[in-house]
Amino acid sequence: MDFSLTPEHEMVVRMVRDFAEKEVAPYIKEYDRAHKPFVRAIERMAELGIMGICIPVRYGGQGMDYISLGLACEELERVDTFLRVVMSVHVGLNSLGLLQWGTEEQKQRFLVPQARGERWAAFGLTEPGAGSDVAAMAATARREGDSYILNGEKMWISLASMAHNFLVFARTDPKAPPHQGITAFIVERETKGITTGDIHGKLGVRAGSTGWIAMNDVEVPAENRLGEEGEGFKIAMSCLDNGRYTIGAGATGLIRACLEASAKYAHERRTFGRPIAEHQLVQQMIARMRRDYEIGRLLYLRAGWLKNQGIRNTWQTSLAKWFATEASFAAASDAIQIHGAYGYSDEYDVERFLRNAKGACIYEGTSQIHELIQAQYVLGYRQDRPLRCELPAYDPEEWQREA
Amino acid sequence: MHIVVCTKQTPDSAAKLTVDAAGNVSWGDSPIVINPWDEYAVEEALLIKERLGGNARVTVISMGPEAALEALKHAIAMGADEGIRIWDPIFEGSDTLATSYVLAKAIEKMGDVDLVLFGKSAIDSQTGQIPVEVAYRLGFSPLTYVIKIAELDPAGKTIIAERLLEQGRQVVKAPLPAVVGTIKGINEPRYPSFMGIRKATRAQYPVWSATDIGADPAKVGAAGSGVRWTRIFSPPTREGKAEIIQAETVEETVRILVDKLMAEKVI
Ligand SMILES: Cc1cc2nc3c(=O)[nH]c(=O)nc-3n(C[C@H](O)[C@H](O)[C@H](O)COP(=O)(O)OP(=O)(O)OC[C@H]3O[C@@H](n4cnc5c(N)ncnc54)[C@H](O)[C@@H]3O)c2cc1C
Ligand SMILES: Cc1cc2nc3c(=O)[nH]c(=O)nc-3n(C[C@H](O)[C@H](O)[C@H](O)COP(=O)(O)OP(=O)(O)OC[C@H]3O[C@@H](n4cnc5c(N)ncnc54)[C@H](O)[C@@H]3O)c2cc1C
């Protein structure tokens, strides 16, 4: 057993941290206050290769491993959640889905430009009437010759109004049992019949973008179908195994942000003749943040290690996501508590941390859904079955091969 | 064209420095990073190489123990071609005089160097002496505070540089080989690339000893140093007071500010 990061990992951490601290931290409050998407930051992540970090070089990526993806997410969300949300949907939910399920031709056409950051990617699963209960989705896809005609609406989709490629799910067989009639499609923004918009008035990730996609008789060529007909539910779930990993890692970074801000403030602020850091009840909150940071980190690094090995990690990833997101919400709440009234204003970062933390307890499986998943595995109600396509294990040589 | 960048490792700029009663300086468990000013020097070397269509080689060197590898690795990850560490136990205790001697001997050994780039100063010891000392020892043109390399002519062996001085910008032309001390603003240093990171962690970093560079043992380490430390202590913490002036109107705020500055004899 080896708990150390490689020198490569350490350099990745420093590089991503430098980027986030220099190019995002100084401006994030301004964008967040104005509910303005920080587009330049996403463009920079693309230029620096962060958006293709763990995709093989021959598919336009940087050839790093899955642990590097997690470490990058931790550093990004330490500065702001919206950066990590971009990673979750662009890399975790979409690009890794293409890597796992795509044909060689689909990888060349869609994964390459995504990994290079030239085309941004989103994931359209949720609908106005179907969130946790994915199988209740109403969007339809009707086969007509060499095409499918898609109709329906996707809601709460990160990067809806900005992404170039969408991975959307729709029902192809209305008569099949709910989980078996769903199919996945790669849809390009330019396709006729697609309209998108933003959702306004969000509690958090205000520097990011969350919106809706409406599909009105959208004609998608059959070669854009990801996987087989009826395989959509399985594909969605396997994409979530990767998206949730980025969230668990990111939420861990958010706990670290709370911890750093709290420790700093606790040394500065004095009450009753001493720094508040010396009051035991303040120490208790800080100790809990430290505990949760370390647990969150161990959980996501284990999940990353399993991915590197090519071992299924559904429950381990779910656990990392569930634990770290709930813990980040608690950490942010305590961070505000430690900052007193100042923490209640946007002069400090901690109120933004709280607003951002809540979303992650809802998307990609609410905390309740993860709680159920954990119990179901323990009780034997749920078991992993082999998939037709598994997420490939990380093989440095294979990942760094040029062609 | 062969460009050498001299660099050293320093504690992270956020490090807290403490000095104990015996005068031992500690940076705590602060991470060791490339001297931040040196990133401008590395970037400038890479920009020159790109301008010359790749017709240049960038070697980074550092005199220092194992920890100096951090600086070399960072430079390679940014895109430098080769990193060489210069170290020998007898270098221990070198001041700037001895350090510049070692660096100059190493550059001399390479034989084909046209340009030596430095950062403005090292953020820990911060003397800014090394670049000029190295230039003097090698007989290279010393150009410090360089904010822009306006022209570089490898064939004609000349360089035109703009120096940022208190009085303004000075444009100077000098023969190559030259030593250039870069300053912030000359460029925007790039981050290491992922490919560069892989290269840096797999690269070999040769270590050149005193014998390798033909250094005279009497001129290195404590023996070759002119500086004697009599006492080391933390500077007293500066007690500053900030005041925010808030008046009804901008004009009123400015008036109060000007009054205060005049009262303090600042203006
Ligand atoms: C900021 C943000 C970004 C998002 N980005 C995306 C995206 O990019 N792509 C995408 O497809 N979706 C996205 N979503 C949608 C998100 O995945 C859903 O909101 C989530 O799955 C929950 O669905 P719901 O909102 O419909 O809640 P519901 O499913 O209606 O749940 C409501 C409540 O009931 C509880 N509940 C539901 N079922 C059960 C049960 N069986 N037992 C116990 N409790 C239960 C839930 O835990 C929750 O508390 C995003 C959401 C947000 C807030
Ligand atoms: C192991 C060790 C022991 C030391 N012991 C002593 C001692 O006993 N007495 C003493 O007076 N000082 C000692 N020093 C300090 C040392 O003299 C200075 O740190 C060093 O000479 C650099 O000076 P500076 O920081 O003022 O650099 P500056 O002149 O401010 O730096 C200007 C430029 O020179 C580069 N540069 C500086 N040093 C090196 C180097 N070693 N290799 C490559 N490039 C370099 C910098 O990166 C920067 O680009 C020691 C340093 C080390 C690493």
PDB file of N, CA and C in Angstrom, chain B residues 63 87-102 125 130 219-229:
ATOM      1  N   MET B  63      22.930  25.855  -8.828  1.00  0.00           N
ATOM      2  CA  MET B  63      23.876  25.353  -7.855  1.00  0.00           C
ATOM      3  C   MET B  63      23.100  25.129  -6.575  1.00  0.00           C
ATOM      4  N   TRP B  87      26.553  20.643  -7.926  1.00  0.00           N
ATOM      5  CA  TRP B  87      26.617  20.475  -6.467  1.00  0.00           C
ATOM      6  C   TRP B  87      27.787  19.606  -6.045  1.00  0.00           C
ATOM      7  N   ASP B  88      28.318  19.983  -4.915  1.00  0.00           N
ATOM      8  CA  ASP B  88      29.434  19.283  -4.302  1.00  0.00           C
ATOM      9  C   ASP B  88      29.344  19.664  -2.828  1.00  0.00           C
ATOM     10  N   PRO B  89      29.569  18.706  -1.926  1.00  0.00           N
ATOM     11  CA  PRO B  89      29.486  19.073  -0.505  1.00  0.00           C
ATOM     12  C   PRO B  89      30.365  20.283  -0.160  1.00  0.00           C
ATOM     13  N   ILE B  90      31.449  20.479  -0.911  1.00  0.00           N
ATOM     14  CA  ILE B  90      32.309  21.622  -0.557  1.00  0.00           C
ATOM     15  C   ILE B  90      31.692  22.968  -0.958  1.00  0.00           C
ATOM     16  N   PHE B  91      30.542  22.938  -1.657  1.00  0.00           N
ATOM     17  CA  PHE B  91      29.856  24.201  -1.988  1.00  0.00           C
ATOM     18  C   PHE B  91      29.046  24.727  -0.797  1.00  0.00           C
ATOM     19  N   GLU B  92      28.806  23.860   0.173  1.00  0.00           N
ATOM     20  CA  GLU B  92      28.033  24.226   1.365  1.00  0.00           C
ATOM     21  C   GLU B  92      28.575  25.532   1.956  1.00  0.00           C
ATOM     22  N   GLY B  93      27.685  26.446   2.310  1.00  0.00           N
ATOM     23  CA  GLY B  93      28.104  27.694   2.961  1.00  0.00           C
ATOM     24  C   GLY B  93      28.573  28.759   1.992  1.00  0.00           C
ATOM     25  N   SER B  94      28.259  28.605   0.701  1.00  0.00           N
ATOM     26  CA  SER B  94      28.677  29.618  -0.284  1.00  0.00           C
ATOM     27  C   SER B  94      27.864  30.900  -0.143  1.00  0.00           C
ATOM     28  N   ASP B  95      28.527  32.050  -0.217  1.00  0.00           N
ATOM     29  CA  ASP B  95      27.797  33.312  -0.331  1.00  0.00           C
ATOM     30  C   ASP B  95      27.669  33.644  -1.818  1.00  0.00           C
ATOM     31  N   THR B  96      27.284  34.856  -2.138  1.00  0.00           N
ATOM     32  CA  THR B  96      27.059  35.149  -3.561  1.00  0.00           C
ATOM     33  C   THR B  96      28.369  35.117  -4.350  1.00  0.00           C
ATOM     34  N   LEU B  97      29.449  35.511  -3.705  1.00  0.00           N
ATOM     35  CA  LEU B  97      30.754  35.520  -4.370  1.00  0.00           C
ATOM     36  C   LEU B  97      31.125  34.104  -4.813  1.00  0.00           C
ATOM     37  N   ALA B  98      31.003  33.154  -3.897  1.00  0.00           N
ATOM     38  CA  ALA B  98      31.343  31.760  -4.200  1.00  0.00           C
ATOM     39  C   ALA B  98      30.324  31.156  -5.170  1.00  0.00           C
ATOM     40  N   THR B  99      29.035  31.501  -4.994  1.00  0.00           N
ATOM     41  CA  THR B  99      27.995  30.965  -5.879  1.00  0.00           C
ATOM     42  C   THR B  99      28.232  31.425  -7.324  1.00  0.00           C
ATOM     43  N   SER B 100      28.545  32.704  -7.486  1.00  0.00           N
ATOM     44  CA  SER B 100      28.739  33.217  -8.842  1.00  0.00           C
ATOM     45  C   SER B 100      29.978  32.589  -9.474  1.00  0.00           C
ATOM     46  N   TYR B 101      30.955  32.286  -8.652  1.00  0.00           N
ATOM     47  CA  TYR B 101      32.158  31.617  -9.175  1.00  0.00           C
ATOM     48  C   TYR B 101      31.782  30.250  -9.742  1.00  0.00           C
ATOM     49  N   VAL B 102      31.005  29.498  -8.969  1.00  0.00           N
ATOM     50  CA  VAL B 102      30.598  28.155  -9.393  1.00  0.00           C
ATOM     51  C   VAL B 102      29.760  28.230 -10.676  1.00  0.00           C
ATOM     52  N   SER B 125      17.160  35.209  -0.238  1.00  0.00           N
ATOM     53  CA  SER B 125      18.298  36.046   0.183  1.00  0.00           C
ATOM     54  C   SER B 125      18.248  37.424  -0.462  1.00  0.00           C
ATOM     55  N   ILE B 130      24.032  38.105  -7.841  1.00  0.00           N
ATOM     56  CA  ILE B 130      24.548  37.006  -8.658  1.00  0.00           C
ATOM     57  C   ILE B 130      24.689  37.360 -10.146  1.00  0.00           C
ATOM     58  N   LYS B 219      37.979  28.639  -3.621  1.00  0.00           N
ATOM     59  CA  LYS B 219      37.073  29.727  -4.018  1.00  0.00           C
ATOM     60  C   LYS B 219      35.593  29.379  -3.839  1.00  0.00           C
ATOM     61  N   VAL B 220      35.305  28.204  -3.284  1.00  0.00           N
ATOM     62  CA  VAL B 220      33.900  27.813  -3.115  1.00  0.00           C
ATOM     63  C   VAL B 220      33.573  27.596  -1.638  1.00  0.00           C
ATOM     64  N   GLY B 221      32.298  27.446  -1.354  1.00  0.00           N
ATOM     65  CA  GLY B 221      31.857  27.159   0.006  1.00  0.00           C
ATOM     66  C   GLY B 221      32.251  28.264   0.974  1.00  0.00           C
ATOM     67  N   ALA B 222      32.309  27.906   2.256  1.00  0.00           N
ATOM     68  CA  ALA B 222      32.640  28.894   3.287  1.00  0.00           C
ATOM     69  C   ALA B 222      34.032  29.465   3.037  1.00  0.00           C
ATOM     70  N   ALA B 223      34.940  28.589   2.570  1.00  0.00           N
ATOM     71  CA  ALA B 223      36.321  29.029   2.350  1.00  0.00           C
ATOM     72  C   ALA B 223      36.388  30.149   1.316  1.00  0.00           C
ATOM     73  N   GLY B 224      35.547  30.065   0.311  1.00  0.00           N
ATOM     74  CA  GLY B 224      35.598  31.044  -0.766  1.00  0.00           C
ATOM     75  C   GLY B 224      34.656  32.219  -0.561  1.00  0.00           C
ATOM     76  N   SER B 225      34.027  32.282   0.608  1.00  0.00           N
ATOM     77  CA  SER B 225      33.024  33.325   0.840  1.00  0.00           C
ATOM     78  C   SER B 225      33.584  34.512   1.604  1.00  0.00           C
ATOM     79  N   GLY B 226      33.142  35.691   1.239  1.00  0.00           N
ATOM     80  CA  GLY B 226      33.592  36.897   1.917  1.00  0.00           C
ATOM     81  C   GLY B 226      32.665  37.319   3.041  1.00  0.00           C
ATOM     82  N   VAL B 227      31.421  36.836   2.998  1.00  0.00           N
ATOM     83  CA  VAL B 227      30.433  37.284   3.995  1.00  0.00           C
ATOM     84  C   VAL B 227      30.619  36.536   5.306  1.00  0.00           C
ATOM     85  N   ARG B 228      30.646  37.243   6.399  1.00  0.00           N
ATOM     86  CA  ARG B 228      30.657  36.613   7.732  1.00  0.00           C
ATOM     87  C   ARG B 228      29.383  37.041   8.463  1.00  0.00           C
ATOM     88  N   TRP B 229      28.685  36.073   8.998  1.00  0.00           N
ATOM     89  CA  TRP B 229      27.439  36.369   9.695  1.00  0.00           C
ATOM     90  C   TRP B 229      27.752  36.591  11.168  1.00  0.00           C
TER      91      TRP B 229
END
